[in-house]
Short mmCIF file of C-alpha atoms and ligand atoms in Angstrom, two decimals:
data_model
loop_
_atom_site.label_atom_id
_atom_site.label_comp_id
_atom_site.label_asym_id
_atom_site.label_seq_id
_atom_site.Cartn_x
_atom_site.Cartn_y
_atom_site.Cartn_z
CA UNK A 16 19.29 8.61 32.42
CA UNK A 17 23.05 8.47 31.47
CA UNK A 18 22.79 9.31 27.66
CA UNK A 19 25.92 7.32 25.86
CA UNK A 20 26.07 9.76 23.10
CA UNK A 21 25.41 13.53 21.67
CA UNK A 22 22.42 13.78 18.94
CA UNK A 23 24.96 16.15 16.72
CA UNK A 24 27.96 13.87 16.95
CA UNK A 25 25.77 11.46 15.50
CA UNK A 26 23.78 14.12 12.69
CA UNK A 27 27.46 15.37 11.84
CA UNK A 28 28.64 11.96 11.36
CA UNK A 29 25.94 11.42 8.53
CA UNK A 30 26.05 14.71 7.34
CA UNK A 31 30.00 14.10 6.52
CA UNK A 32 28.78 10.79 4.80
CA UNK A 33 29.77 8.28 7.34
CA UNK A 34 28.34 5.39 8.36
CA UNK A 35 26.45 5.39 11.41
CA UNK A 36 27.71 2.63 13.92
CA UNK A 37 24.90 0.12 15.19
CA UNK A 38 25.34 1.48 18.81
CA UNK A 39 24.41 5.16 17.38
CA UNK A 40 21.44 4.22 15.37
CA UNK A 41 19.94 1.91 18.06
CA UNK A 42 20.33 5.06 20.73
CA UNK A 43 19.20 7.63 18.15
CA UNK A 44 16.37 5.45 17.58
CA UNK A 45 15.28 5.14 21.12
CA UNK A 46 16.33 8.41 22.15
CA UNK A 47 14.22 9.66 20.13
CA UNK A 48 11.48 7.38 20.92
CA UNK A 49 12.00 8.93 24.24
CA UNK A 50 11.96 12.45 23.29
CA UNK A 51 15.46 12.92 24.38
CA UNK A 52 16.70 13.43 21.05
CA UNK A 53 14.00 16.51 19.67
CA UNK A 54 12.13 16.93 16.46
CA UNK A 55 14.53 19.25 15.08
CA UNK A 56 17.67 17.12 15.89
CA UNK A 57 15.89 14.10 13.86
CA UNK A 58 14.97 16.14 11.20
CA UNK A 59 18.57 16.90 10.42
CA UNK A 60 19.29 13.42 10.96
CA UNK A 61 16.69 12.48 8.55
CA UNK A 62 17.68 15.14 5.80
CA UNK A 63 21.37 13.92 5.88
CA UNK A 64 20.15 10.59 5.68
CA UNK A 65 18.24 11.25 2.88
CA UNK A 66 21.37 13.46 1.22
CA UNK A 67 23.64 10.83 2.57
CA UNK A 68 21.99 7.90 2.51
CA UNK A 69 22.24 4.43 4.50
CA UNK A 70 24.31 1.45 3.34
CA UNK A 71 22.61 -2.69 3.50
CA UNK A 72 23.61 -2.78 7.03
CA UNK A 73 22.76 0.37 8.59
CA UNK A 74 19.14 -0.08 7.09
CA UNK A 75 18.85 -3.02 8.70
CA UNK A 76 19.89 -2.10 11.90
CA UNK A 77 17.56 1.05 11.93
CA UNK A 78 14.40 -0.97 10.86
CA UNK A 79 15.37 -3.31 13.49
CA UNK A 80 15.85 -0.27 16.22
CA UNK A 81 11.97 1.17 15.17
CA UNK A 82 10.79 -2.27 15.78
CA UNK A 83 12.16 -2.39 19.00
CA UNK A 84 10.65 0.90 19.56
CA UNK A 85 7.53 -1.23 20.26
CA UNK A 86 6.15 -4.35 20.84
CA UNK A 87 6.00 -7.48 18.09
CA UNK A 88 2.62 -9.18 17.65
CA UNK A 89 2.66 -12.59 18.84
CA UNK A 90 0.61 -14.68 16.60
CA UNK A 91 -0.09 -18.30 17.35
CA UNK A 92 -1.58 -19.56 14.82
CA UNK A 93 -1.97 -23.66 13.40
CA UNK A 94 -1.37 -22.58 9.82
CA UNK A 95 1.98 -20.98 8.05
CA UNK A 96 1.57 -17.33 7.89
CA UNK A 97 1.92 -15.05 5.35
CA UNK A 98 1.47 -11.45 4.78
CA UNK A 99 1.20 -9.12 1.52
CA UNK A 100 2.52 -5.26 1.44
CA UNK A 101 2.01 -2.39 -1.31
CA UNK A 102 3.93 0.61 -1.79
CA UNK A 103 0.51 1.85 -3.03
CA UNK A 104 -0.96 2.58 -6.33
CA UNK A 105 -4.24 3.78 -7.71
CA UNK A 106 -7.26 1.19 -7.78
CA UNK A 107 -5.10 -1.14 -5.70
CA UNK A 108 -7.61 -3.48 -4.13
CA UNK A 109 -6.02 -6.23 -4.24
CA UNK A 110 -5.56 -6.94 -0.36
CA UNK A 111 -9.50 -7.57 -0.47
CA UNK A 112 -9.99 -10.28 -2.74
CA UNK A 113 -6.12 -11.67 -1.50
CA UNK A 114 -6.65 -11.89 2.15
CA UNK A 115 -9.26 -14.51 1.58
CA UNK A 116 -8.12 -16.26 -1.64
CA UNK A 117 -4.56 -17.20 0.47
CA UNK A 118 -6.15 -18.09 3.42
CA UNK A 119 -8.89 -20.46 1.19
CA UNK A 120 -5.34 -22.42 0.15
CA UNK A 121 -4.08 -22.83 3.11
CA UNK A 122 -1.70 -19.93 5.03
CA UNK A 123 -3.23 -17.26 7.28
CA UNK A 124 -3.22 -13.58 6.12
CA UNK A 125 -2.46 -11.15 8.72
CA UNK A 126 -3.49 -8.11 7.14
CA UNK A 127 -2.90 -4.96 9.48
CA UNK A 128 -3.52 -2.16 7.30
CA UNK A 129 -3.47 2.37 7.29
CA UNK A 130 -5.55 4.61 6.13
CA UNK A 131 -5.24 6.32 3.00
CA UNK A 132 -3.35 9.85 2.57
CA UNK A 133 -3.17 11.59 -0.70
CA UNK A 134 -4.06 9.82 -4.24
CA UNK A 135 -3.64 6.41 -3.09
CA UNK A 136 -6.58 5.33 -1.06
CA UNK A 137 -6.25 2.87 2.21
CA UNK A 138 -7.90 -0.14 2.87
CA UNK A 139 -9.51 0.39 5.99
CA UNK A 140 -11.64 3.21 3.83
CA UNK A 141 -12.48 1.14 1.38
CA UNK A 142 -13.64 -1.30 4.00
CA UNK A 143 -15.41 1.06 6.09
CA UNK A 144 -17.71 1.52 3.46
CA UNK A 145 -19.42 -2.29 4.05
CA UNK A 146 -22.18 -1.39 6.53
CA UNK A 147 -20.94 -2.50 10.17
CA UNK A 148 -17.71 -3.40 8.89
CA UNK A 149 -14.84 -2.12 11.74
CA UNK A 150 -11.55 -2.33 11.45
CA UNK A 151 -10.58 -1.92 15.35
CA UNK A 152 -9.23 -5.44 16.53
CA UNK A 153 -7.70 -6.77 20.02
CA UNK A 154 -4.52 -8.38 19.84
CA UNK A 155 -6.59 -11.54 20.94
CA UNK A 156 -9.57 -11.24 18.47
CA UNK A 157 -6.75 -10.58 15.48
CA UNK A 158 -5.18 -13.74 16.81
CA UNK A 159 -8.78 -15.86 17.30
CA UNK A 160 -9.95 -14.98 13.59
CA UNK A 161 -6.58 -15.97 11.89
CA UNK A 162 -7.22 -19.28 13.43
CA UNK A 163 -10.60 -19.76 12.85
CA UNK A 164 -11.19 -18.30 8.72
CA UNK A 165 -7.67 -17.75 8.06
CA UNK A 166 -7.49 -14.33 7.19
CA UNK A 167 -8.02 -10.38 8.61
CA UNK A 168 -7.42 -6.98 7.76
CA UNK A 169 -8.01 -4.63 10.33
CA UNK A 170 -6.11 -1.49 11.68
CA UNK A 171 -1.75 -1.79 13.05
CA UNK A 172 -2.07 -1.35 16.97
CA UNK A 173 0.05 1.62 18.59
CA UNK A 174 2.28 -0.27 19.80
CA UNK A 175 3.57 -1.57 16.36
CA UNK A 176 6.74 0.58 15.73
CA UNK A 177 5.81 3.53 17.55
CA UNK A 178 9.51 5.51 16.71
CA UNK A 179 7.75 4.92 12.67
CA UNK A 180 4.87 6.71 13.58
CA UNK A 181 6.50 9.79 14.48
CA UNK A 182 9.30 9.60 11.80
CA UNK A 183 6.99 9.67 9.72
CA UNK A 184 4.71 12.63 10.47
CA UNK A 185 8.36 14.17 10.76
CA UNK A 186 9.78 13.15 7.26
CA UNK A 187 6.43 14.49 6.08
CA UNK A 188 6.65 17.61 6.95
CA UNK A 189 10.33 17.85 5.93
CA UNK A 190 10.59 16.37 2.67
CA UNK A 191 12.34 13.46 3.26
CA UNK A 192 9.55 11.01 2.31
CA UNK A 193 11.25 10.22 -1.07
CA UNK A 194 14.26 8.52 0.42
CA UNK A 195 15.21 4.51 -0.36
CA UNK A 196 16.63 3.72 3.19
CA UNK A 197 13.99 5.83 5.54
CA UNK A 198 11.02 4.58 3.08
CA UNK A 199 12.12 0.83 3.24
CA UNK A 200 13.41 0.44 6.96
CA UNK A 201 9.69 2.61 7.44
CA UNK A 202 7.93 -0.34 5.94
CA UNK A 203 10.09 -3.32 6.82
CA UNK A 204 9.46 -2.34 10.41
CA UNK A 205 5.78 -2.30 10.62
CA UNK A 206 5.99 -5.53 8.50
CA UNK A 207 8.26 -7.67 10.53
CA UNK A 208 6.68 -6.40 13.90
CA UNK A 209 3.81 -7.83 12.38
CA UNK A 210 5.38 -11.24 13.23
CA UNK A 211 4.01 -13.37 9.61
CA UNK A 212 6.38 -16.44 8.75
CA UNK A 213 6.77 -14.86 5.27
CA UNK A 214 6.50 -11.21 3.02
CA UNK A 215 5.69 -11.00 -0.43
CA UNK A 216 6.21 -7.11 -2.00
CA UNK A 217 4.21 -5.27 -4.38
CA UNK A 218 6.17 -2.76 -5.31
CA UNK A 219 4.62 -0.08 -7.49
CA UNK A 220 5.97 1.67 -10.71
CA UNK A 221 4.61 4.46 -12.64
CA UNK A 222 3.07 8.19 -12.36
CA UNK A 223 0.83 6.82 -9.86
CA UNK A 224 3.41 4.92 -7.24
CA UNK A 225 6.40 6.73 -5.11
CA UNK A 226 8.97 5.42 -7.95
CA UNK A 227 8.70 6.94 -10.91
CA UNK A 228 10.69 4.66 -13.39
CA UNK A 229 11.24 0.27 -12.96
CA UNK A 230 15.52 1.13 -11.89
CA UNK A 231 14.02 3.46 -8.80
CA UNK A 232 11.83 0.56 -8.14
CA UNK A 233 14.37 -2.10 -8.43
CA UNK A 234 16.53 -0.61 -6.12
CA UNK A 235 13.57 0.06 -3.47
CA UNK A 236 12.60 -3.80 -4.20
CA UNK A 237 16.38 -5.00 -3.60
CA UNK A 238 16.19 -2.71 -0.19
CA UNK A 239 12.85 -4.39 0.72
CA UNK A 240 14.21 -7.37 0.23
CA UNK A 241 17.22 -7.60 1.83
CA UNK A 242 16.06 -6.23 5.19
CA UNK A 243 13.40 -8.74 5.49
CA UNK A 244 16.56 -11.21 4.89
CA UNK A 245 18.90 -9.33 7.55
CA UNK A 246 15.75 -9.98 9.77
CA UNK A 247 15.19 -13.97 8.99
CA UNK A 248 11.98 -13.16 7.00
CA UNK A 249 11.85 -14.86 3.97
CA UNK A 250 10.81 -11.90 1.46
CA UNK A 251 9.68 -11.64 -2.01
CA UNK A 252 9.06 -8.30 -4.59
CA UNK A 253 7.23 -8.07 -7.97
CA UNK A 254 7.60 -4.92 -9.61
CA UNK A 255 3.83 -4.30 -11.04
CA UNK A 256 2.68 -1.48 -13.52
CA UNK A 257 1.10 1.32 -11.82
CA UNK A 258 0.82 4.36 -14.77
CA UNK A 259 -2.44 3.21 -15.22
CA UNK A 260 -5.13 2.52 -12.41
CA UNK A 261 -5.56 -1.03 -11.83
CA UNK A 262 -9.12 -2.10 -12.51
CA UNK A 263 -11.79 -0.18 -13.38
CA UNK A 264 -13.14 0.94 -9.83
CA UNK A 265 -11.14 4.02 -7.94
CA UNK A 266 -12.50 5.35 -4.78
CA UNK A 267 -14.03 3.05 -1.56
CA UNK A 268 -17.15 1.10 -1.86
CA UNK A 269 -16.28 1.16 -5.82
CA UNK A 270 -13.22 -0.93 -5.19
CA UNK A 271 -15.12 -3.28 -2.24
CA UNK A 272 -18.06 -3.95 -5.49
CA UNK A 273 -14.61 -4.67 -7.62
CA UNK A 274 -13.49 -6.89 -4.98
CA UNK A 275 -15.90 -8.59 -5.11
CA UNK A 276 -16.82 -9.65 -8.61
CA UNK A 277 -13.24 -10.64 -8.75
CA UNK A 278 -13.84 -12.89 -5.72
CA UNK A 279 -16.99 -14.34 -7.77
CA UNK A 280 -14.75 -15.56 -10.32
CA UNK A 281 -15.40 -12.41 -12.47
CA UNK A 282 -13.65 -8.82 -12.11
CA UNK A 283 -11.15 -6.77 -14.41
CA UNK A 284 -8.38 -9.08 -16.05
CA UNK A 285 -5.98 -7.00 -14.59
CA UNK A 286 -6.72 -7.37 -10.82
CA UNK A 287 -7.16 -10.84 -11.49
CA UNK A 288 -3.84 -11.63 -12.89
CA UNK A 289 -2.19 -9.52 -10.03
CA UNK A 290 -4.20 -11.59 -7.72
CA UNK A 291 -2.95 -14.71 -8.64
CA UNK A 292 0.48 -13.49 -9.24
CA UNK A 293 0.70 -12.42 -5.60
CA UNK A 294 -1.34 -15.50 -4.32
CA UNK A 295 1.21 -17.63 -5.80
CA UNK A 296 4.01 -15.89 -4.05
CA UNK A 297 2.79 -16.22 -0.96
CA UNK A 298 1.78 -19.78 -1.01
CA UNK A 299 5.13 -20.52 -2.16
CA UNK A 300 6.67 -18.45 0.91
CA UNK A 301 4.08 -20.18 2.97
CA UNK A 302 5.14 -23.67 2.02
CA UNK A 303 2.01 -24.27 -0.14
CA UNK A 304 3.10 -23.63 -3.16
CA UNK A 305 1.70 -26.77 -4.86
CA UNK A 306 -1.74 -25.43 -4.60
CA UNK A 307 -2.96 -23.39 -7.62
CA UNK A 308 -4.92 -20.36 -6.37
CA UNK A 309 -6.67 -19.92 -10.10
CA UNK A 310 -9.56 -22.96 -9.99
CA UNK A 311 -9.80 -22.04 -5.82
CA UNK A 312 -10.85 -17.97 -7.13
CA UNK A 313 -12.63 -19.42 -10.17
CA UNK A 314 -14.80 -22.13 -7.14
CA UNK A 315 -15.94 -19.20 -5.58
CA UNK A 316 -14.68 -20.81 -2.46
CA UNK A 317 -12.37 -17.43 -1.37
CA UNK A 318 -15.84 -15.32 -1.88
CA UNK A 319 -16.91 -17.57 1.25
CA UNK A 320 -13.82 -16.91 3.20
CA UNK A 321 -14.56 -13.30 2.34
CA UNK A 322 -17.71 -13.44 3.84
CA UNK A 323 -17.40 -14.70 6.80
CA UNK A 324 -13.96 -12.53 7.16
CA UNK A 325 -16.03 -9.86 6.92
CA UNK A 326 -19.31 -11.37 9.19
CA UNK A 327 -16.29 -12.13 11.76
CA UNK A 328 -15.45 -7.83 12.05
CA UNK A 329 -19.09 -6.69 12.40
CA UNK A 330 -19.78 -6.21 9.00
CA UNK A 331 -22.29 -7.31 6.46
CA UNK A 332 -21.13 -8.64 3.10
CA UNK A 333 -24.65 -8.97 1.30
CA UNK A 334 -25.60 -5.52 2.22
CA UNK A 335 -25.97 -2.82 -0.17
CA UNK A 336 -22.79 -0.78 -0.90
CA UNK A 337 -23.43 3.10 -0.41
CA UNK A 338 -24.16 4.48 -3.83
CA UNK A 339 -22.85 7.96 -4.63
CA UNK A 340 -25.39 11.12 -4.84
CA UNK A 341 -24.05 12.07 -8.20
CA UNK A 342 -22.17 10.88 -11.48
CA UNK A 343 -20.74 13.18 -13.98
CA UNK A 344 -19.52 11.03 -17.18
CA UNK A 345 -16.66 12.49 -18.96
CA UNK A 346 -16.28 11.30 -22.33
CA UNK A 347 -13.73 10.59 -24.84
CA UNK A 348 -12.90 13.53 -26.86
CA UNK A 349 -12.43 12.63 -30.19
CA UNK A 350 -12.43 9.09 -31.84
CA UNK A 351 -9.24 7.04 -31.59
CA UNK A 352 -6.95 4.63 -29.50
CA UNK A 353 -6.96 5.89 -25.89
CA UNK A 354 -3.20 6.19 -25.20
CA UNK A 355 -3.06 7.27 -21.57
CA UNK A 356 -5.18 7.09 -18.59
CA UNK A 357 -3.29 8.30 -16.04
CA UNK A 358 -3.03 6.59 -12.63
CA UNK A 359 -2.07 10.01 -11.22
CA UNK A 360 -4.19 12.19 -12.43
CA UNK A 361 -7.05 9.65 -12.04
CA UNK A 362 -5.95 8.72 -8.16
CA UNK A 363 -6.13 12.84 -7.52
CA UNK A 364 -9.82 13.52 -9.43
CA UNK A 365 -11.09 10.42 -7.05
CA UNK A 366 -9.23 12.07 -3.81
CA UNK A 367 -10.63 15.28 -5.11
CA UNK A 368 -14.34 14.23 -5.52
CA UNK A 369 -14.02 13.12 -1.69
CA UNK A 370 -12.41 9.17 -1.74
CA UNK A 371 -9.32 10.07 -0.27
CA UNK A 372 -8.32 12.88 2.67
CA UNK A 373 -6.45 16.01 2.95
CA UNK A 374 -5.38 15.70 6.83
CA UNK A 375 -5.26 12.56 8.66
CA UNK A 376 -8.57 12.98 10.82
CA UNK A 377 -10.57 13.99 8.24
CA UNK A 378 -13.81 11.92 6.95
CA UNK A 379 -13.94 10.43 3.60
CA UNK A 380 -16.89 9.82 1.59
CA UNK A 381 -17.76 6.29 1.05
CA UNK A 382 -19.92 6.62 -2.76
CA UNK A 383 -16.58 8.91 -3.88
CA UNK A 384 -14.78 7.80 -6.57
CA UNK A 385 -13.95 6.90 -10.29
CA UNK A 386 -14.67 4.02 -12.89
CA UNK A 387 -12.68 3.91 -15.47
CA UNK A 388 -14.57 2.72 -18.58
CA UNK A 389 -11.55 2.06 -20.84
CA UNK A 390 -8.25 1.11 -20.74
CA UNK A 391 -4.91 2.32 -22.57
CA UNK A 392 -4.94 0.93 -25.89
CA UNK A 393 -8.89 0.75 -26.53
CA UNK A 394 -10.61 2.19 -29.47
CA UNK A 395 -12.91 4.53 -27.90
CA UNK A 396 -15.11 6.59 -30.51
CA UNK A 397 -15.72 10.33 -29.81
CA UNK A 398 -18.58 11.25 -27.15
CA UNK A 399 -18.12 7.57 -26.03
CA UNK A 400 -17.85 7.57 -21.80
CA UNK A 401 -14.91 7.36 -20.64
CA UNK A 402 -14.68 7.82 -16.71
CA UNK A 403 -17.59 7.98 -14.03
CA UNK A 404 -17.04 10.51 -11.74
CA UNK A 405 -18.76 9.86 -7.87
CA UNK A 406 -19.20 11.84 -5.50
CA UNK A 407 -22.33 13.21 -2.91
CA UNK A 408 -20.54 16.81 -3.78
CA UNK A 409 -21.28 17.61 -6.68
CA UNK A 410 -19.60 21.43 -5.85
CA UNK A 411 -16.21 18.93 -6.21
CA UNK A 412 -16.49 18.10 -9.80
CA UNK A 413 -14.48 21.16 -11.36
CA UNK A 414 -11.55 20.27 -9.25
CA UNK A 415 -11.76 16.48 -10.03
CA UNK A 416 -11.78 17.71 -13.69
CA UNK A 417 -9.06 20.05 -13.28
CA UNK A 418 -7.09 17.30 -12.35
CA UNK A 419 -7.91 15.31 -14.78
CA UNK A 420 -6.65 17.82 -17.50
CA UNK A 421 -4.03 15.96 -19.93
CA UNK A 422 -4.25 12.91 -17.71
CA UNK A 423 -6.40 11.19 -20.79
CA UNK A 424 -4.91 11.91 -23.97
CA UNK A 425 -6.92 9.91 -27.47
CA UNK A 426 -4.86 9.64 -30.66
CA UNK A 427 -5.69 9.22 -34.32
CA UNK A 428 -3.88 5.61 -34.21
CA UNK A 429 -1.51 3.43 -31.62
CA UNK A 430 1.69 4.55 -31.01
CA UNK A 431 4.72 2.07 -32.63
CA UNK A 432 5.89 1.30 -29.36
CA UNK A 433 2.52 1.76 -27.05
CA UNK A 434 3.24 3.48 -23.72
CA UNK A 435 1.24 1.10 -21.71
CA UNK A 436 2.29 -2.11 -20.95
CA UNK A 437 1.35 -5.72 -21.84
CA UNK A 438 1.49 -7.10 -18.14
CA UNK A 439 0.85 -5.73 -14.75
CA UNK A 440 3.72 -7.65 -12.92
CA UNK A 441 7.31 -6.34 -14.67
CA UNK A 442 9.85 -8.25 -12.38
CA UNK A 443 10.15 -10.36 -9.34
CA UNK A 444 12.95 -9.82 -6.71
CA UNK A 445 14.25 -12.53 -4.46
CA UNK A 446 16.84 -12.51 -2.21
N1 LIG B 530 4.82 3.72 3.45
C1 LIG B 530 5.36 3.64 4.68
O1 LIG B 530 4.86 2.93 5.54
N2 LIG B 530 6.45 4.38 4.94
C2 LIG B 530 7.06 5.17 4.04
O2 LIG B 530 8.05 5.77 4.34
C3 LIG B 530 6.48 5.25 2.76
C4 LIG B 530 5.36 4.49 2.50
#
């Protein structure tokens, strides 16, 4: 095949901080797609990239090249639809109890979802842990159950963004994970291929999420945002805290039992409020933004939809959730205010006590994980439990511990100006 241009032309061009033309990035795209341009070619590409980095336009085009690396999803469906994405925090269940909240309003939720890698778990793990719950779905079935309940979360088909895929194994493996352009035109891609009517972004901040500090995250947010625009896909961001874990519950069937109360009109304030904040988003994206998602979650009506969302994949949402071999409580150390819980160092003990997996293929337990039993700015007196630890290996404690070292941290009295904040959601950006 007649190849229109030379991998290094194009790698020198970003290297010496040029942009890259839309002809270049759609042929380095496919190219190496194809396997014409090789693994050590893109990871040049993708190092001066993340030296060099991409302008508005040439982000665009290169999320727009990896979705043409594959095939879009067709969805016909009677209702708007509307999709939700996270950059990924600790504790972050909220897909579960969102999903079927939305569709209960009035849009369908097309939820195609990863598995988790490091600290921050995945929701098909969490939802593995139901009892005949599978997250496999045909292009047809995904299609049949948006129509019928209005919501599903299942696992992204091959064929959505393949060039993503290997990018990504690629970038991880050559530290250039942490850059704005390849992290946003890496979501953006999956997400439009996806084919919902509308996007709403949570975009995490804090020791637990990929941006450290609410300016990294506004820029990632503004990046978000204006691809899905570039692309015709009306797109919203909020900004939400994520130096703390959300909820109590870290881990798998934990965060499904978390879910759950929350669906039953109960649940950590927190996830709640996140819920709803989210829910109205994407009603409003969806053109239902008259409906008020609070007294439809309070009902009970969206634990329905949950139910028979989960019935419809196999699985059985009355069952007993697996419950975890062994518990180790740690508890406070002293009396005082609690002044951090960290969402890192808490997201790490649960991946360490089995929630979460080293390598891609391996198994993760479903009982593993950690409740939190306070929150930042509690009173806690000394010898009071503070954190549940799960797990069915118990040989994994130490480690989870070790982790845990100056993650919690109890003082005499509150800070002046406390370190955690008031409110989960920080900002909202619109394009
Ligand atoms: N999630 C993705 O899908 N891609 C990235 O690059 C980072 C997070």
């Amino acid at each position: 095949m007649y190849e229109p241009f030379a991998a290094v032309d194009v790698i020198r061009a970003k290297r010496d901080g040029r942009n890259l033309t839309p002809e270049q990035i759609d042929w380095v795209i496919d190219a190496y797609t194809r396997g014409v341009v090789s693994e050590e070619q893109m990871a040049a590409l993708a190092m001066a990239v993340y030296l060099r980095g991409m302008d508005t336009a040439e982000t665009a085009r290169w999320t727009g090249a990896m979705i043409d690396s594959g095939e879009r999803l067709a969805l016909h469906v009677s209702r708007p639809t509307v999709d939700k994405h996270s950059t990924g925090g600790v504790g972050d269940k909220i897909t579960l109890p969102l999903a079927p909240l939305v569709a209960t309003c009035g849009a369908a939720v097309p939820q195609l979802s990863g598995r988790g890698l490091g600290h921050t778990g995945g929701t098909l793990d969490k939802l593995e842990s139901i009892p005949g719950w599978r997250a496999q779905l045909s292009a047809h079935a995904i299609g049949k159950q948006l129509e019928d309940i209005g919501a599903v979360v299942c696992a992204a088909t091959d064929t959505l963004a393949p060039a993503d895929r290997k990018l990504y194994a690629l970038r991880d493996v050559t530290a250039t994970v942490e850059s704005v352009p390849l992290i946003a035109s890496s979501i953006m891609s999956k997400k439009i291929a996806e084919g919902a009517g509308g996007l709403v972004l949570d975009v995490k901040v804090g020791s637990g999420a990929f941006m450290a500090s609410l300016d990294e995250a506004r820029v990632l947010a503004k990046t978000l945002v204006d691809i899905g625009t570039a692309h015709g896909l009306p797109t919203r961001a909020l900004l939400t805290d994520m130096s703390t874990p959300l909820g109590a519950a870290v881990g798998n069937a934990v965060e499904v039992a978390e879910a759950v109360d929350v669906l039953r009109g109960d649940g950590p304030d927190d996830v709640v409020a996140l819920t709803l904040a989210l829910a109205r988003e994407m009603l409003a994206l969806a053109g239902h933004g008259d409906v008020d998602p609070g007294p439809v979650l309070a009902s009970g009506e969206a634990y329905e939809t949950w139910c028979r969302m989960i019935s419809a994949q196999g699985g059985d949402p009355e069952a007993p959730l697996p419950q975890p071999e062994h518990v180790h409580v740690v508890e406070a150390p002293e009396s005082g205010v609690l002044t951090t819980l960290d969402a890192r160092a808490v997201g790490l003990a649960a991946w360490r006590l089995g929630a979460g997996r080293v390598r891609k293929e391996d198994p993760v337990q479903a009982a593993a994980g950690v409740r939190c039993l306070a929150k930042p700015g509690e009173r806690v007196e000394a010898g009071r439990p503070l954190l549940e630890l799960h797990t069915d290996t118990p040989d994994a404690v130490p480690a989870a511990l070790a982790v845990l070292e100056g993650g919690i941290e109890v003082s005499d009295a509150a800070p002046e100006s406390p370190p955690w904040p008031s409110t989960t959601v920080l900002d909202t950006v619109r394009s």
